Coordinates of C-alpha atoms and ligand atoms in Angstrom, one line a residue:
M1 CA 18.8 -28.9 0.1
S2 CA 20.2 -29.7 -3.1
D3 CA 23.6 -27.9 -4.4
I4 CA 22.7 -27.8 -7.8
A5 CA 19.9 -26.2 -10.1
K6 CA 18.7 -27.5 -13.2
L7 CA 17.6 -25.5 -16.2
V8 CA 16.4 -27.2 -19.6
I9 CA 16.8 -25.2 -22.5
N10 CA 15.2 -26.4 -25.9
G11 CA 15.5 -29.9 -24.6
Q12 CA 19.2 -29.8 -22.8
E13 CA 19.6 -29.8 -19.2
Y14 CA 22.5 -27.5 -17.9
E15 CA 23.3 -27.5 -14.1
F16 CA 24.2 -24.3 -12.1
P17 CA 25.6 -24.4 -8.2
V18 CA 23.6 -23.2 -5.8
K19 CA 24.7 -21.1 -2.9
V20 CA 23.2 -20.7 0.5
G21 CA 24.0 -17.6 2.8
T22 CA 24.3 -17.1 6.5
E23 CA 20.2 -17.2 6.9
N24 CA 19.7 -19.7 4.4
E25 CA 18.8 -17.6 1.7
I26 CA 19.1 -19.6 -2.0
A27 CA 20.9 -18.3 -4.9
I28 CA 21.3 -19.9 -7.9
D29 CA 24.8 -19.2 -9.2
I30 CA 24.5 -18.3 -13.1
K31 CA 28.0 -17.0 -13.7
S32 CA 28.7 -19.8 -16.5
L33 CA 25.0 -19.7 -17.9
R34 CA 25.8 -17.6 -21.1
A35 CA 29.2 -19.6 -22.1
A36 CA 27.6 -23.1 -21.1
T37 CA 24.5 -22.3 -23.2
N38 CA 26.0 -20.5 -26.4
G39 CA 24.7 -17.1 -25.1
V40 CA 21.6 -17.4 -23.4
I41 CA 20.9 -14.7 -20.8
T42 CA 18.5 -14.1 -18.2
I43 CA 16.6 -10.7 -17.7
D44 CA 14.9 -9.2 -14.9
S45 CA 14.0 -5.6 -14.8
G46 CA 14.5 -3.9 -11.7
F47 CA 16.8 -6.8 -10.8
K48 CA 13.4 -8.0 -8.4
N49 CA 15.0 -11.6 -8.4
T50 CA 18.8 -11.2 -9.1
G51 CA 21.4 -10.7 -6.4
S52 CA 24.4 -8.7 -7.6
C53 CA 26.9 -9.5 -5.0
E54 CA 27.7 -11.5 -1.6
S55 CA 28.0 -9.3 1.2
K56 CA 28.4 -9.3 5.0
I57 CA 27.2 -5.9 6.0
T58 CA 23.5 -5.8 6.3
F59 CA 20.6 -8.8 6.3
L60 CA 17.0 -8.1 5.5
D61 CA 14.2 -10.6 6.0
G62 CA 11.5 -8.9 4.0
E63 CA 8.7 -11.3 5.0
K64 CA 9.8 -10.8 8.8
G65 CA 10.5 -7.2 8.8
I66 CA 14.0 -8.1 9.9
L67 CA 17.1 -5.1 9.7
R68 CA 20.6 -6.3 11.3
H69 CA 23.9 -4.7 10.7
R70 CA 26.8 -6.9 10.7
G71 CA 24.5 -9.5 12.9
Y72 CA 23.3 -6.6 15.5
A73 CA 19.3 -6.0 15.1
I74 CA 18.5 -2.7 14.3
E75 CA 16.4 -2.3 17.2
D76 CA 19.6 -2.6 19.6
L77 CA 21.5 -0.4 17.5
T78 CA 19.1 2.4 18.0
K79 CA 18.7 1.7 21.8
K80 CA 21.9 1.1 22.7
A81 CA 24.6 2.7 20.2
G82 CA 25.4 5.9 18.4
F83 CA 25.2 6.8 14.9
L84 CA 29.2 7.3 14.6
E85 CA 29.7 4.4 16.6
V86 CA 27.2 2.2 14.3
A87 CA 29.2 3.7 11.2
Y88 CA 32.2 2.3 12.6
L89 CA 30.5 -1.4 12.6
V90 CA 29.0 -1.2 9.4
I91 CA 32.2 0.1 7.6
F92 CA 34.8 -2.0 9.5
G93 CA 32.6 -4.9 10.7
E94 CA 32.8 -4.9 14.3
L95 CA 31.7 -2.5 17.3
P96 CA 34.4 -0.2 18.1
T97 CA 36.4 -0.7 21.7
K98 CA 36.5 2.7 23.6
E99 CA 40.2 3.5 22.0
Q100 CA 39.0 2.7 18.4
F101 CA 36.1 5.0 18.6
S102 CA 38.0 7.8 20.0
K103 CA 40.5 7.7 17.2
W104 CA 37.7 7.2 14.7
E105 CA 35.9 10.3 15.9
A106 CA 39.3 12.3 16.2
D107 CA 40.2 11.3 12.8
I108 CA 36.8 12.7 11.3
K109 CA 37.2 15.8 13.0
R110 CA 40.4 16.5 11.5
H111 CA 38.7 16.5 8.3
S112 CA 35.8 19.0 9.1
L113 CA 37.1 22.0 7.3
L114 CA 36.1 22.5 3.6
N115 CA 38.5 24.1 1.2
E116 CA 37.7 27.7 1.4
E117 CA 37.7 27.3 -2.8
M118 CA 34.4 25.3 -2.2
K119 CA 32.5 28.3 -1.8
N120 CA 33.3 29.6 -5.4
I121 CA 31.1 26.6 -6.4
I122 CA 28.2 27.2 -3.9
D123 CA 28.4 30.8 -5.1
G124 CA 28.0 29.5 -8.4
F125 CA 24.3 27.7 -7.8
P126 CA 21.2 30.0 -8.3
K127 CA 19.5 31.1 -5.0
K128 CA 16.9 28.4 -4.5
A129 CA 18.9 25.5 -5.9
H130 CA 17.8 22.0 -4.5
P131 CA 20.4 20.9 -1.7
M132 CA 20.6 17.4 -3.4
G133 CA 21.8 18.7 -6.5
M134 CA 24.3 21.2 -4.6
L135 CA 25.4 18.0 -2.4
S136 CA 25.8 15.6 -5.3
S137 CA 27.9 18.3 -7.1
L138 CA 29.8 19.3 -4.1
T139 CA 30.7 15.7 -3.3
S140 CA 32.2 15.0 -6.6
A141 CA 34.1 18.1 -6.3
L142 CA 35.7 16.8 -3.2
T143 CA 37.7 14.8 -5.8
A144 CA 39.1 18.2 -7.3
F145 CA 40.2 19.2 -3.8
N146 CA 41.7 15.4 -3.0
P147 CA 43.1 14.2 -6.3
A148 CA 44.9 11.4 -4.6
T149 CA 43.5 8.1 -6.2
V150 CA 43.2 5.9 -3.5
D151 CA 45.3 2.5 -3.4
I152 CA 42.2 0.4 -2.4
N153 CA 45.0 -2.3 -1.1
S154 CA 46.6 0.5 1.2
E155 CA 44.6 0.4 4.4
E156 CA 45.9 3.8 5.3
Q157 CA 44.9 5.5 2.0
V158 CA 41.3 3.8 2.3
Y159 CA 40.9 4.7 5.9
G160 CA 42.2 8.4 5.1
A161 CA 39.1 8.6 2.0
I162 CA 36.7 7.1 4.6
T163 CA 37.6 9.6 7.5
T164 CA 37.6 12.9 4.8
L165 CA 34.2 12.0 3.4
M166 CA 32.7 11.5 6.9
G167 CA 34.2 14.8 8.2
K168 CA 33.1 16.7 4.8
F169 CA 30.1 15.3 3.8
P170 CA 27.8 16.7 6.8
V171 CA 29.5 20.3 6.1
I172 CA 28.9 20.2 2.8
A173 CA 25.3 19.2 3.2
A174 CA 25.1 22.3 5.7
W175 CA 26.5 24.5 3.3
A176 CA 23.8 23.2 0.6
H177 CA 21.1 24.3 3.2
S178 CA 22.5 27.7 4.1
K179 CA 22.7 28.9 0.3
N180 CA 19.6 27.4 -0.2
Q181 CA 18.0 29.6 3.0
G182 CA 20.3 32.6 2.1
L183 CA 22.0 32.3 5.2
P184 CA 25.8 32.6 6.1
L185 CA 28.0 29.1 6.0
N186 CA 28.8 27.8 9.2
Y187 CA 32.1 25.9 10.3
A188 CA 32.2 22.3 12.2
N189 CA 33.1 22.8 16.0
N190 CA 35.1 20.1 16.5
S191 CA 34.5 20.3 20.3
M192 CA 31.1 18.8 19.5
G193 CA 29.9 15.1 18.8
Y194 CA 29.0 14.2 15.4
I195 CA 25.5 14.9 15.6
E196 CA 25.7 18.1 17.9
N197 CA 28.0 19.2 15.0
I198 CA 25.5 18.7 12.2
M199 CA 22.8 20.3 14.3
Q200 CA 24.9 23.6 15.0
L201 CA 26.3 23.3 11.1
M202 CA 22.7 23.4 10.1
F203 CA 20.9 25.9 12.5
R204 CA 23.3 28.2 14.0
I205 CA 23.4 31.8 13.1
P206 CA 26.1 34.3 13.7
T207 CA 23.8 37.0 15.3
E208 CA 22.5 34.7 18.3
P209 CA 24.2 32.0 20.6
Y210 CA 23.3 28.5 19.4
E211 CA 21.3 26.7 22.3
M212 CA 21.6 22.6 21.8
N213 CA 18.6 20.9 22.5
P214 CA 19.4 17.1 23.8
I215 CA 16.1 15.8 22.6
A216 CA 16.5 17.1 19.2
V217 CA 20.0 15.4 19.2
K218 CA 19.1 12.3 20.3
A219 CA 15.9 12.0 17.8
L220 CA 18.3 13.2 15.3
D221 CA 20.9 10.3 16.3
E222 CA 18.5 7.4 16.1
L223 CA 16.9 8.7 13.0
L224 CA 20.0 8.9 11.1
I225 CA 21.1 5.1 12.3
L226 CA 18.0 4.0 10.8
H227 CA 19.4 5.0 7.4
E228 CA 22.8 3.8 8.0
D229 CA 22.7 0.6 5.2
H230 CA 20.2 -1.4 3.5
E231 CA 21.9 -3.7 1.5
Q232 CA 21.6 -3.4 -2.4
N233 CA 18.9 -0.8 -2.6
C234 CA 18.9 1.5 -5.5
S235 CA 21.5 4.4 -4.5
T236 CA 23.7 1.7 -3.0
S237 CA 23.7 -0.3 -6.0
T238 CA 24.8 2.6 -7.9
V239 CA 27.9 3.5 -5.6
R240 CA 28.9 -0.2 -6.1
I241 CA 28.6 0.1 -9.8
V242 CA 30.1 3.4 -10.5
G243 CA 32.9 2.6 -8.1
S244 CA 32.9 -1.3 -10.1
S245 CA 35.1 1.1 -12.6
E246 CA 37.6 1.6 -10.0
A247 CA 35.9 5.4 -10.0
G248 CA 36.9 6.7 -6.4
L249 CA 34.9 7.0 -3.5
F250 CA 33.8 10.7 -3.9
A251 CA 32.6 10.0 -7.1
S252 CA 30.9 7.0 -6.3
V253 CA 29.1 8.6 -3.5
S254 CA 28.2 11.4 -5.6
G255 CA 26.5 9.1 -8.1
G256 CA 24.9 7.6 -4.9
V257 CA 23.4 10.8 -4.0
S258 CA 22.0 11.6 -7.2
A259 CA 20.1 8.0 -7.2
L260 CA 18.9 8.8 -3.9
W261 CA 17.1 12.0 -4.8
G262 CA 14.6 10.1 -7.0
R263 CA 10.9 10.5 -5.3
L264 CA 10.6 6.6 -5.4
H265 CA 13.8 6.2 -3.1
G266 CA 15.4 8.8 -0.9
G267 CA 13.3 11.7 -2.5
A268 CA 10.0 9.9 -1.0
N269 CA 10.8 11.8 2.6
Q270 CA 9.9 14.9 0.6
A271 CA 7.2 13.7 -1.4
V272 CA 5.1 12.2 1.7
L273 CA 5.2 15.5 3.7
E274 CA 4.0 17.2 0.4
M275 CA 1.4 14.6 -0.1
L276 CA 0.5 14.7 3.8
K277 CA 0.0 18.9 3.7
D278 CA -2.1 18.2 0.2
I279 CA -4.4 16.0 2.3
Q280 CA -4.2 18.6 5.2
D281 CA -5.2 21.3 2.7
D282 CA -7.9 19.0 1.4
G283 CA -9.5 18.9 4.4
G284 CA -7.8 15.8 6.1
D285 CA -9.9 13.6 3.6
V286 CA -7.6 10.5 4.0
E287 CA -10.4 8.3 2.3
K288 CA -10.2 10.4 -1.2
Y289 CA -6.4 9.6 -1.5
I290 CA -6.6 6.4 -0.4
N291 CA -8.8 5.7 -3.1
K292 CA -6.7 7.8 -5.7
A293 CA -3.9 5.4 -4.8
K294 CA -6.0 2.4 -5.5
D295 CA -7.2 3.8 -9.0
K296 CA -5.0 2.3 -11.7
N297 CA -5.8 5.5 -13.7
D298 CA -4.5 7.8 -11.6
P299 CA -0.9 8.0 -11.4
F300 CA -1.3 8.9 -7.5
R301 CA 0.7 6.9 -5.3
L302 CA 0.9 6.6 -1.3
M303 CA 4.0 8.0 -1.1
G304 CA 6.0 6.4 2.0
F305 CA 4.1 3.3 1.3
G306 CA 5.4 -0.2 -0.1
H307 CA 8.8 -1.5 -0.4
R308 CA 10.8 -3.9 -2.9
V309 CA 11.9 -6.0 0.1
Y310 CA 9.6 -5.3 3.0
K311 CA 6.4 -7.3 2.6
N312 CA 5.5 -6.9 6.3
F313 CA 6.2 -3.8 8.2
D314 CA 9.3 -1.8 7.4
P315 CA 10.9 -2.2 11.1
R316 CA 12.4 1.3 10.7
A317 CA 9.0 2.9 10.1
R318 CA 8.0 1.2 13.5
I319 CA 11.0 2.8 15.3
I320 CA 10.5 6.0 13.8
K321 CA 6.9 6.2 14.6
N322 CA 7.9 5.7 18.2
A323 CA 10.3 8.3 18.0
A324 CA 8.0 11.1 16.4
D325 CA 5.7 10.4 19.2
E326 CA 8.5 10.6 21.8
L327 CA 9.8 14.0 20.4
F328 CA 6.5 15.9 20.4
A329 CA 5.8 14.8 23.9
D330 CA 9.4 15.9 25.0
L331 CA 8.9 18.9 22.7
G332 CA 5.4 19.4 24.2
T333 CA 4.4 20.1 21.0
N334 CA 2.1 18.2 18.2
D335 CA 2.0 18.1 14.6
P336 CA -1.5 17.9 12.9
V337 CA 0.3 16.3 10.3
L338 CA 1.7 13.4 12.2
E339 CA -2.3 12.7 13.2
I340 CA -3.0 12.6 9.5
A341 CA -0.2 10.3 8.9
K342 CA -1.5 7.8 11.5
H343 CA -5.0 8.4 10.1
L344 CA -3.5 7.7 6.9
E345 CA -1.8 4.5 7.7
E346 CA -4.7 3.2 10.0
V347 CA -7.1 3.8 6.9
A348 CA -4.7 1.9 4.6
L349 CA -3.7 -1.0 6.8
S350 CA -7.5 -1.5 7.1
D351 CA -7.8 -1.7 3.1
P352 CA -7.8 -5.0 1.2
Y353 CA -5.9 -3.4 -1.7
F354 CA -2.7 -2.6 0.5
A355 CA -3.0 -5.6 2.4
E356 CA -3.3 -8.0 -0.8
K357 CA -0.2 -5.8 -2.4
K358 CA 1.6 -6.2 1.0
L359 CA 2.2 -2.5 1.1
Y360 CA 3.1 -1.1 4.6
P361 CA 4.7 2.1 5.7
N362 CA 8.2 2.2 5.0
V363 CA 11.0 4.4 6.1
D364 CA 10.2 7.4 4.6
F365 CA 6.6 7.5 5.7
Y366 CA 7.3 8.9 9.4
S367 CA 11.2 10.3 8.8
G368 CA 10.1 13.6 7.4
I369 CA 8.2 14.7 10.1
I370 CA 11.0 14.4 12.9
Y371 CA 13.2 16.0 10.4
R372 CA 10.5 19.1 10.2
A373 CA 10.0 19.1 14.1
L374 CA 13.8 19.3 14.0
G375 CA 13.5 22.6 12.1
F376 CA 14.6 21.2 8.7
P377 CA 12.7 22.5 5.3
V378 CA 11.3 20.0 3.2
E379 CA 14.2 20.2 1.0
M380 CA 16.7 18.9 3.1
F381 CA 14.5 15.8 4.1
T382 CA 16.6 13.5 0.9
V383 CA 19.9 15.4 2.3
M384 CA 19.4 14.0 6.0
C385 CA 18.7 10.8 4.5
A386 CA 22.2 11.0 2.7
I387 CA 24.1 12.0 5.4
G388 CA 22.5 8.9 7.3
R389 CA 23.4 6.4 4.5
L390 CA 26.7 7.6 3.9
P391 CA 28.3 4.9 6.1
G392 CA 26.6 2.4 4.2
W393 CA 27.8 3.5 1.1
I394 CA 31.3 3.9 2.4
A395 CA 31.1 0.2 3.6
Q396 CA 29.7 -1.2 0.5
W397 CA 32.0 0.3 -2.0
K398 CA 34.7 -0.8 0.4
E399 CA 33.4 -4.5 0.2
M400 CA 33.0 -4.3 -3.5
R401 CA 36.5 -3.1 -4.1
L402 CA 38.2 -5.2 -1.5
N403 CA 36.4 -8.0 -3.2
H404 CA 38.0 -7.2 -6.5
E405 CA 34.3 -7.6 -8.1
P406 CA 34.4 -7.0 -11.8
I407 CA 33.1 -3.9 -13.7
G408 CA 29.3 -4.2 -13.5
R409 CA 28.3 -4.6 -17.2
P410 CA 24.7 -6.1 -17.4
R411 CA 23.5 -7.6 -20.7
Q412 CA 20.3 -7.1 -22.4
L413 CA 17.6 -8.5 -24.9
Y414 CA 17.6 -6.6 -28.1
T415 CA 14.2 -6.0 -29.6
G416 CA 14.9 -3.2 -31.9
E417 CA 15.0 -3.2 -35.8
P418 CA 16.9 -6.1 -37.7
L419 CA 19.8 -5.1 -40.3
R420 CA 18.4 -2.8 -43.0
A421 CA 20.0 -0.6 -45.6
F422 CA 20.6 3.1 -45.1
K423 CA 18.3 5.4 -46.8
E424 CA 19.5 8.6 -48.4
F425 CA 17.4 12.1 -47.3
D426 CA 15.0 11.9 -50.5
E427 CA 14.3 8.2 -49.8
R428 CA 12.9 8.6 -46.2
Ligands
LIG1 C1 13.3 3.8 -0.1 O1 15.1 -0.3 -1.9 C2 15.4 0.2 -0.4 O2 16.0 -0.5 0.6 C3 14.9 1.3 -0.4 C4 14.8 2.2 1.0 C5 16.3 2.1 1.5 O3 16.8 2.4 2.7 O4 17.0 2.5 0.9 O5 14.0 1.4 1.7 C6 14.4 3.5 1.0 O6 13.3 4.1 -0.9 C7 12.2 3.5 0.6 C8 10.6 3.6 -0.4 C9 10.7 5.2 -0.8 N1 9.5 5.1 -1.8 C10 8.2 5.4 -1.5 O7 7.7 5.4 -0.5 C11 7.5 5.6 -3.0 C12 6.1 5.0 -3.1 N2 6.2 3.4 -3.0 C13 6.6 2.9 -4.2 O8 6.7 3.8 -5.3 C14 6.9 1.5 -4.5 O9 6.3 0.9 -3.2 C15 8.0 1.4 -4.4 C16 9.1 1.8 -5.6 C17 9.0 1.5 -3.3 C18 8.7 -0.3 -4.6 O10 8.1 -0.6 -6.0 P1 8.1 -1.9 -6.5 O11 8.9 -3.3 -5.6 O12 9.0 -1.9 -7.7 O13 6.8 -2.4 -6.8 P2 5.9 -2.1 -7.7 O14 6.1 -0.6 -8.2 O15 6.1 -3.2 -8.9 O16 4.3 -2.0 -7.1 C19 3.8 -3.3 -7.0 C20 2.2 -3.0 -6.9 C21 1.6 -2.2 -8.3 O17 0.7 -2.6 -8.5 P3 0.3 -3.5 -9.6 O18 0.8 -3.1 -10.7 O19 0.8 -4.9 -9.3 O20 -1.4 -3.6 -9.7 O21 1.8 -2.5 -5.8 C22 1.4 -1.0 -6.3 C23 1.8 -1.1 -7.7 O22 0.8 0.1 -7.9 N3 2.2 0.1 -5.4 C24 1.3 1.0 -4.7 C25 2.5 1.5 -3.9 N4 3.5 1.0 -4.2 C26 3.6 0.1 -5.1 N5 0.0 1.4 -4.8 C27 -0.2 2.3 -4.0 N6 0.6 2.9 -3.9 C28 2.0 3.0 -3.3 N7 2.7 3.3 -2.7

């Protein structure tokens, strides 16, 4: 493999260094391009061919359907580790020892109380405000309640900001859910594990004892592990670019929450359930919706299908599909919407359109069905995705800051009007 790439522009040849990653991915380093060519830039809408950084956190192979965190296969992590253990790995780079994990868990619990004045912000939201809008605002509000800027070179201050966010984020998410449902706000219970605590924060009502369902806890733990990080996706890239201006961790993650909300990204899990319910209400006519998805004149897309990186199965979708089967078997229930999803997947995967465009089910195709089985309303599906993705946002923000990456500021190609003289009102 040559360690240089050559580019010929207006007959002149330019050379650029080639970088090779751990898994033999190849990147052309064009940081000298503009200076060397007197102003030439590249353009790549949506960054489909452009890397924004080097990272040691997550490796994806879209062709082979591989996902690893710090070298560990996602299949192993979901089977053998817990959400908070994987969060430690993603953020600090190694699986924790028993002592490290106990300290990590205890330090997070220390931050599980929200400032009571946060309730004034919650009260200010309209009754049925979407929980993602509340989550983004309240995450940003953490900066107001924890104003000390974090010195990125102080391991102690960075660790404090990380454990603060890991402790408070699920509580904020639960308060957004309770507000949306018109229910009283719950407090964390530090005698419980992280996932158990999320379940009681979300579903406990003061008039009844809360009965923890270990099957539900196991399913949620596995589901959240599958969301922990996914290299430079839209919301993570947002966290990185906001943080690159030296904005704090809470403000950067608040930006990530807003980016995740979009229906093409984390909002897809809510859109999938709405689509499946439309198909169910429409008599389960799966073929009709497959044809709509294939029709260039129809804006309808098969939500939960397709991926920018995976041109093979999303490994997370396989794991989630099995988890859904196990959960329903364990709960002794069934969800007709799951059957519609499986039928839709079967018909789509046997259709040349989806095969040619390499469109397979992604992480969002089945996740909403599990969230629904666990009792979450559809408006909370993307919030749960955010709780899962938080460790990745933190890890990527920390890596970017510790690498002292420059402020993100892309170039552009101007295609507007050339210089023109100003016109007074009566000349227009
Ligand atoms: C997530 O990046 C990440 O890692 C994201 C994520 C993470 O963990 O962070 O994995 C989480 O966001 C998963 C994706 C959730 N979104 C959806 O399920 C929404 C439905 N899918 C799409 O809109 C789409 O597939 C994207 C947004 C996911 C990817 O879009 P791309 O890579 O920009 O591809 P594209 O829109 O250019 O589509 C390529 C072709 C087009 O046809 P042509 O113009 O070439 O003829 O495939 C078609 C598209 O029309 N196509 C679809 C389709 N997705 C793409 N056609 C029908 N249904 C779909 N779902």
